[in-house]
Amino acid sequence: MAGLCVLKILLLWAGVIGWTKSPPPPQSPPQCKNDIEDEANCISGHVCYRSNWDISSLQSTPAPAEQCGSKVFCFKPGITDICSDFTTTLTSENCGNSSFSLTKHIPVGFLNTTEISQNVSKQFPVKIEATLPPNCKNLAIDYTCWEHDGVNEPKNLSELEPFTNYSCTGQIKDNNVPIGNTAAVDFRIDCDFTIKITTERVTDTSTGLRWNTTSRNCQQVLHDLQKFSYDCSCGPSPSDQKHRVTANKQPSGGTCHITGLQPYTSYTCEVQPSYDNNRVAQPTRVKQTTEIGTPEDIMKLTMQGPVNNVISVQCVHSKRFNGPEETYIARLHYGSDTLQESNTKCEFEFRDLRYATSYTVQVTAFNG
């Protein structure tokens, strides 16, 4: 009897134990929007939100840019979102697929200065157009430039010169307070030149050139380029320019006067633009022919005879007639009479002359 009694007590105790033991209470679902809070230290330049629940399955607009684990999701504001309110719309299965929005103001501190787009103008005066947040009304950029491999003296945009390599960095200011620098932008702007030559004051030994210069890239500063210059030259061919002079620069172009040319000679004349004594474009050329000049003098005149009433005349000449024709004219003077002959060679013969008569021979080079 005693043994049975003990057994019942043990079973009852075990039953009591089984009845009082229960599983942990189930977790209640998240309270949606109320469970979401800001997270400021996850990813720089991002708007981040944290929840105590696994929110990796949340649907959002825009889509998250990054996740820091399963409980933090981050969005990267665009440049148009800075200095404005950034709204994220979330949809949760645990909230019956309902949507709710989170809004946060994005201060200018979210601006990543190295990501600012910068475009350099292709002409002078130089302009650098930077894409700043359109909603930040008090932002401005001041640029400072340095020459590549040149003097280490900073210059502003208005001081830059063509045909020079520069690196420029912009200081970003908010209400005139510096907040950062842009990435360096490297560039070089070369002037293009269109030179139209007109000819003036042509003589038998000289020619004058006048030209007008235009430039798509540098037209506005062309007359201010102190290091910009021209050289003029003329020669028998483009590769043989024997006569060179420095041109007179003018606001619209320039002029030059080249002397020492040969009469009635075809020349190739050219205008060569230079910057800082370096040629910066191909020369502009024009064909030029000098005016007719005077033939060079006959250097020596010889006469044989008279023999059998014949006088033979020859001369020595450079054959430089300086004109379109090349003719020698011999005149035989006696008394008031004159005999005249012409020939392409300086060789003449006068026959049937009178005895006991004095004759004078004159030979002329004639070019028409």
XYZ file of C-alpha atoms in Angstrom:
368
model
C 0.000 0.000 0.000
C 2.792 2.397 0.832
C 4.537 1.789 -2.500
C 1.455 2.672 -4.494
C 0.994 5.899 -2.709
C 4.508 7.074 -3.582
C 4.000 6.276 -7.256
C 0.906 8.421 -7.474
C 2.661 11.369 -5.985
C 5.482 11.157 -8.492
C 3.087 10.982 -11.434
C 1.120 13.877 -10.155
C 4.244 15.907 -9.788
C 5.301 15.034 -13.279
C 1.868 15.991 -14.581
C 2.047 19.277 -12.810
C 5.400 19.927 -14.326
C 4.147 19.122 -17.850
C 1.155 21.395 -17.482
C 3.030 24.446 -16.231
C 5.792 24.349 -18.974
C 4.827 26.554 -22.021
C 6.644 27.822 -25.242
C 7.924 31.434 -25.391
C 5.298 33.893 -26.577
C 5.435 34.661 -30.313
C 6.958 37.957 -31.383
C 4.462 40.472 -32.578
C 4.940 41.884 -36.102
C 6.700 45.235 -36.503
C 4.660 48.358 -36.096
C 5.699 49.517 -39.652
C 6.510 53.214 -39.829
C 6.824 53.545 -36.046
C 9.550 50.902 -35.995
C 11.775 52.796 -38.492
C 14.311 55.310 -37.234
C 17.202 57.323 -38.666
C 20.662 55.805 -38.839
C 23.322 58.499 -39.341
C 26.559 56.541 -39.096
C 26.215 53.748 -41.601
C 27.404 55.122 -44.984
C 28.646 58.643 -45.579
C 26.585 60.660 -48.037
C 23.598 58.335 -47.719
C 20.237 58.560 -45.974
C 19.936 55.440 -43.835
C 17.077 53.949 -41.791
C 17.226 51.277 -39.076
C 14.674 48.867 -37.633
C 14.885 46.237 -34.905
C 13.357 43.804 -37.387
C 14.726 42.196 -40.495
C 13.721 44.669 -43.172
C 15.615 43.173 -46.080
C 12.317 42.250 -47.735
C 10.922 45.788 -47.707
C 10.027 47.254 -51.069
C 11.052 50.899 -51.536
C 11.008 53.742 -53.996
C 13.709 54.573 -54.836
C 15.462 51.239 -54.428
C 18.085 51.135 -51.673
C 21.623 51.899 -52.743
C 23.270 49.942 -49.933
C 22.406 47.753 -46.976
C 24.279 47.583 -43.706
C 23.167 44.138 -42.653
C 19.538 43.079 -42.593
C 18.265 45.848 -40.346
C 19.625 49.008 -42.051
C 18.973 50.190 -45.600
C 20.482 53.293 -47.207
C 19.611 55.597 -50.088
C 21.991 57.890 -51.956
C 20.340 61.247 -52.703
C 20.849 62.660 -56.170
C 22.302 66.102 -56.761
C 18.802 67.489 -57.252
C 17.796 66.173 -53.792
C 20.427 68.180 -51.899
C 19.050 71.237 -50.089
C 15.540 69.771 -50.364
C 13.322 67.144 -48.730
C 14.089 63.568 -49.755
C 11.137 61.174 -49.564
C 11.326 57.397 -49.493
C 8.206 55.288 -49.966
C 8.212 51.841 -48.329
C 5.875 48.866 -48.751
C 5.903 46.103 -46.125
C 4.340 42.641 -46.262
C 3.967 42.761 -42.478
C 1.816 45.850 -42.849
C -0.587 44.258 -45.248
C 1.412 45.492 -48.245
C 0.458 49.033 -47.303
C 2.838 51.889 -48.075
C 4.174 54.665 -45.940
C 6.671 57.474 -46.573
C 9.715 58.742 -44.750
C 10.938 62.280 -45.449
C 14.264 63.824 -44.495
C 15.826 67.153 -45.383
C 19.174 66.747 -47.187
C 21.655 69.467 -46.158
C 24.477 70.745 -48.369
C 26.893 68.598 -46.394
C 25.698 65.615 -48.429
C 27.373 67.093 -51.524
C 30.287 64.958 -52.733
C 32.518 67.644 -54.255
C 34.585 65.161 -56.256
C 31.473 64.080 -58.167
C 30.624 67.546 -59.471
C 30.498 67.542 -63.278
C 32.746 70.215 -64.829
C 32.761 71.269 -68.475
C 35.386 73.635 -69.866
C 34.474 75.990 -72.696
C 36.379 75.520 -75.938
C 36.951 79.220 -76.416
C 38.158 82.365 -74.713
C 37.377 83.880 -72.307
C 37.581 80.567 -70.447
C 34.498 79.376 -68.578
C 34.133 76.264 -66.444
C 30.520 75.214 -66.018
C 30.001 73.085 -62.910
C 26.803 71.184 -62.134
C 25.849 72.301 -58.619
C 22.709 71.234 -56.731
C 19.949 73.409 -58.208
C 18.186 73.741 -54.853
C 21.253 75.135 -53.079
C 20.871 78.818 -53.886
C 23.947 80.096 -52.052
C 26.636 77.912 -53.637
C 29.398 79.382 -55.813
C 32.771 78.216 -57.140
C 36.000 80.241 -57.454
C 38.591 78.649 -59.739
C 42.356 78.887 -59.428
C 44.633 77.593 -62.195
C 48.277 76.654 -62.598
C 50.365 76.017 -65.679
C 51.640 72.512 -66.326
C 55.441 72.480 -66.183
C 55.426 76.259 -65.902
C 55.730 78.910 -63.250
C 53.943 78.001 -60.046
C 51.984 81.244 -59.968
C 48.215 80.859 -59.588
C 45.931 82.547 -62.095
C 42.223 83.125 -62.304
C 40.195 82.244 -65.388
C 40.404 85.742 -66.882
C 44.225 85.576 -66.898
C 44.597 82.344 -68.858
C 46.333 82.253 -72.229
C 45.885 80.072 -75.303
C 48.302 77.332 -76.318
C 49.028 76.588 -72.625
C 48.269 73.507 -70.522
C 46.430 74.287 -67.289
C 45.112 72.487 -64.232
C 42.292 74.277 -62.402
C 40.655 73.555 -59.049
C 37.471 75.203 -57.794
C 36.838 76.234 -54.208
C 33.172 75.667 -53.366
C 31.608 78.259 -51.075
C 28.263 78.304 -49.287
C 27.368 81.892 -48.391
C 31.053 82.739 -49.034
C 32.170 80.074 -46.547
C 34.465 77.417 -48.097
C 33.031 73.918 -47.825
C 35.355 71.967 -50.130
C 37.178 71.808 -53.461
C 36.261 70.320 -56.803
C 38.370 67.716 -58.531
C 41.137 69.216 -60.686
C 40.244 69.740 -64.330
C 43.003 69.777 -66.968
C 42.635 71.491 -70.324
C 44.289 73.458 -73.109
C 42.595 75.800 -75.571
C 44.228 76.460 -78.936
C 43.155 79.349 -81.099
C 42.106 78.628 -84.651
C 42.957 81.316 -87.199
C 41.440 82.227 -90.532
C 43.641 84.736 -92.385
C 42.405 86.464 -95.534
C 45.172 88.299 -97.415
C 44.758 91.235 -99.744
C 47.630 92.687 -101.780
C 48.544 96.351 -101.930
C 51.402 98.625 -103.030
C 53.033 96.221 -105.498
C 56.102 97.627 -107.298
C 58.829 96.063 -109.378
C 60.942 95.345 -106.272
C 58.454 95.170 -103.374
C 55.010 94.059 -102.345
C 52.657 94.955 -99.541
C 50.323 92.550 -97.770
C 47.312 93.301 -95.635
C 45.177 90.699 -93.938
C 42.211 90.196 -91.677
C 42.289 87.535 -88.959
C 39.309 85.808 -87.369
C 39.116 83.001 -84.814
C 36.169 80.965 -83.575
C 37.883 80.133 -80.273
C 39.648 83.406 -79.526
C 37.820 86.174 -81.372
C 36.848 88.069 -78.216
C 40.422 88.244 -76.913
C 42.316 88.323 -80.215
C 43.256 92.015 -79.965
C 44.419 91.539 -76.340
C 46.912 88.724 -77.001
C 50.212 90.495 -76.389
C 52.299 87.440 -77.291
C 50.521 86.952 -80.608
C 52.511 88.072 -83.661
C 52.942 87.577 -87.416
C 55.875 87.115 -89.765
C 55.740 87.810 -93.493
C 57.936 86.298 -96.162
C 58.181 85.867 -99.913
C 60.183 83.424 -101.976
C 60.238 81.574 -105.275
C 58.468 78.615 -103.623
C 56.759 77.744 -100.324
C 59.890 75.930 -99.169
C 62.239 78.728 -100.192
C 61.219 81.905 -98.377
C 64.177 84.252 -98.749
C 62.669 87.590 -97.832
C 61.314 87.789 -94.267
C 60.029 90.705 -92.226
C 58.143 91.157 -88.961
C 54.597 92.321 -89.568
C 52.805 95.263 -88.056
C 50.035 93.791 -85.930
C 46.672 95.527 -85.960
C 43.404 94.813 -84.112
C 41.850 93.303 -87.222
C 44.968 91.538 -88.536
C 48.200 93.078 -89.791
C 50.282 94.545 -92.594
C 53.797 94.116 -93.897
C 56.004 95.501 -96.648
C 58.593 93.232 -98.252
C 61.404 94.768 -100.313
C 64.408 93.500 -102.261
C 62.342 91.495 -104.730
C 63.196 90.959 -108.383
C 61.009 92.694 -111.002
C 58.514 90.704 -113.019
C 59.026 87.624 -110.851
C 56.447 85.234 -109.436
C 56.636 84.786 -105.656
C 54.834 82.774 -103.030
C 54.211 85.101 -100.096
C 52.950 83.905 -96.745
C 51.727 85.173 -93.385
C 52.815 83.027 -90.431
C 51.020 83.480 -87.055
C 53.035 82.846 -83.884
C 52.382 82.883 -80.165
C 55.217 83.501 -77.741
C 57.623 83.099 -80.680
C 56.277 79.646 -81.536
C 54.394 78.902 -84.742
C 50.823 78.018 -83.864
C 49.205 77.450 -87.255
C 50.015 76.712 -90.855
C 50.958 79.815 -92.851
C 48.452 81.402 -95.191
C 49.919 81.818 -98.689
C 49.208 83.969 -101.713
C 50.793 84.100 -105.165
C 52.332 87.428 -106.130
C 54.068 88.779 -109.230
C 56.060 91.990 -109.096
C 55.646 94.731 -111.662
C 57.749 95.054 -114.822
C 61.076 96.722 -114.091
C 64.055 97.968 -116.073
C 66.331 95.430 -117.748
C 69.772 95.162 -116.247
C 72.456 97.142 -118.017
C 74.573 95.634 -120.735
C 77.923 94.978 -119.121
C 80.242 94.977 -122.135
C 79.988 95.947 -125.817
C 82.527 94.819 -128.430
C 82.784 95.706 -132.109
C 84.784 94.213 -134.938
C 85.487 96.027 -138.215
C 84.820 97.757 -140.269
C 86.017 95.113 -142.685
C 84.688 95.166 -146.241
C 82.209 97.801 -145.151
C 80.854 95.485 -142.405
C 80.684 96.112 -138.631
C 80.013 93.184 -136.252
C 78.689 93.961 -132.753
C 78.388 91.692 -129.689
C 77.558 92.374 -126.061
C 77.702 90.682 -122.671
C 74.467 90.783 -120.679
C 73.032 89.007 -117.600
C 69.895 88.188 -119.611
C 67.814 89.574 -116.763
C 65.243 91.600 -118.669
C 62.760 92.035 -115.791
C 59.816 92.003 -118.167
C 57.801 89.885 -120.590
C 60.000 90.385 -123.690
C 63.702 89.635 -124.142
C 64.998 91.588 -127.089
C 68.206 93.405 -127.929
C 68.040 96.495 -130.125
C 71.168 97.770 -131.875
C 71.259 101.279 -133.350
C 74.001 102.445 -135.720
C 74.214 106.255 -135.785
C 76.037 108.204 -138.528
C 75.354 111.828 -139.168
C 71.634 112.394 -138.913
C 70.829 108.858 -139.969
C 70.272 105.736 -137.851
C 70.160 102.072 -138.736
C 68.282 99.798 -136.281
C 68.134 96.054 -135.874
C 66.647 93.777 -133.221
C 67.579 90.264 -132.200
C 66.976 87.821 -129.357
C 70.759 87.372 -129.177
C 73.123 90.215 -128.597
C 74.834 89.720 -131.938
C 74.480 92.171 -134.835
C 76.072 92.799 -138.244
C 75.737 96.002 -140.249
C 76.702 95.783 -143.963
C 77.206 98.087 -146.908
C 78.553 100.909 -144.787
C 80.076 104.057 -146.263
C 83.752 104.700 -146.471
C 85.318 107.506 -144.489
C 82.260 107.770 -142.234
C 82.189 107.868 -138.440
C 79.713 105.432 -136.859
C 78.374 105.151 -133.297
C 76.881 101.861 -132.094
C 74.309 101.735 -129.278
C 72.786 98.448 -127.959
C 69.753 98.372 -125.657
C 68.138 95.514 -123.711
C 64.373 95.839 -124.158
C 61.608 94.029 -122.219
C 58.541 95.409 -123.933
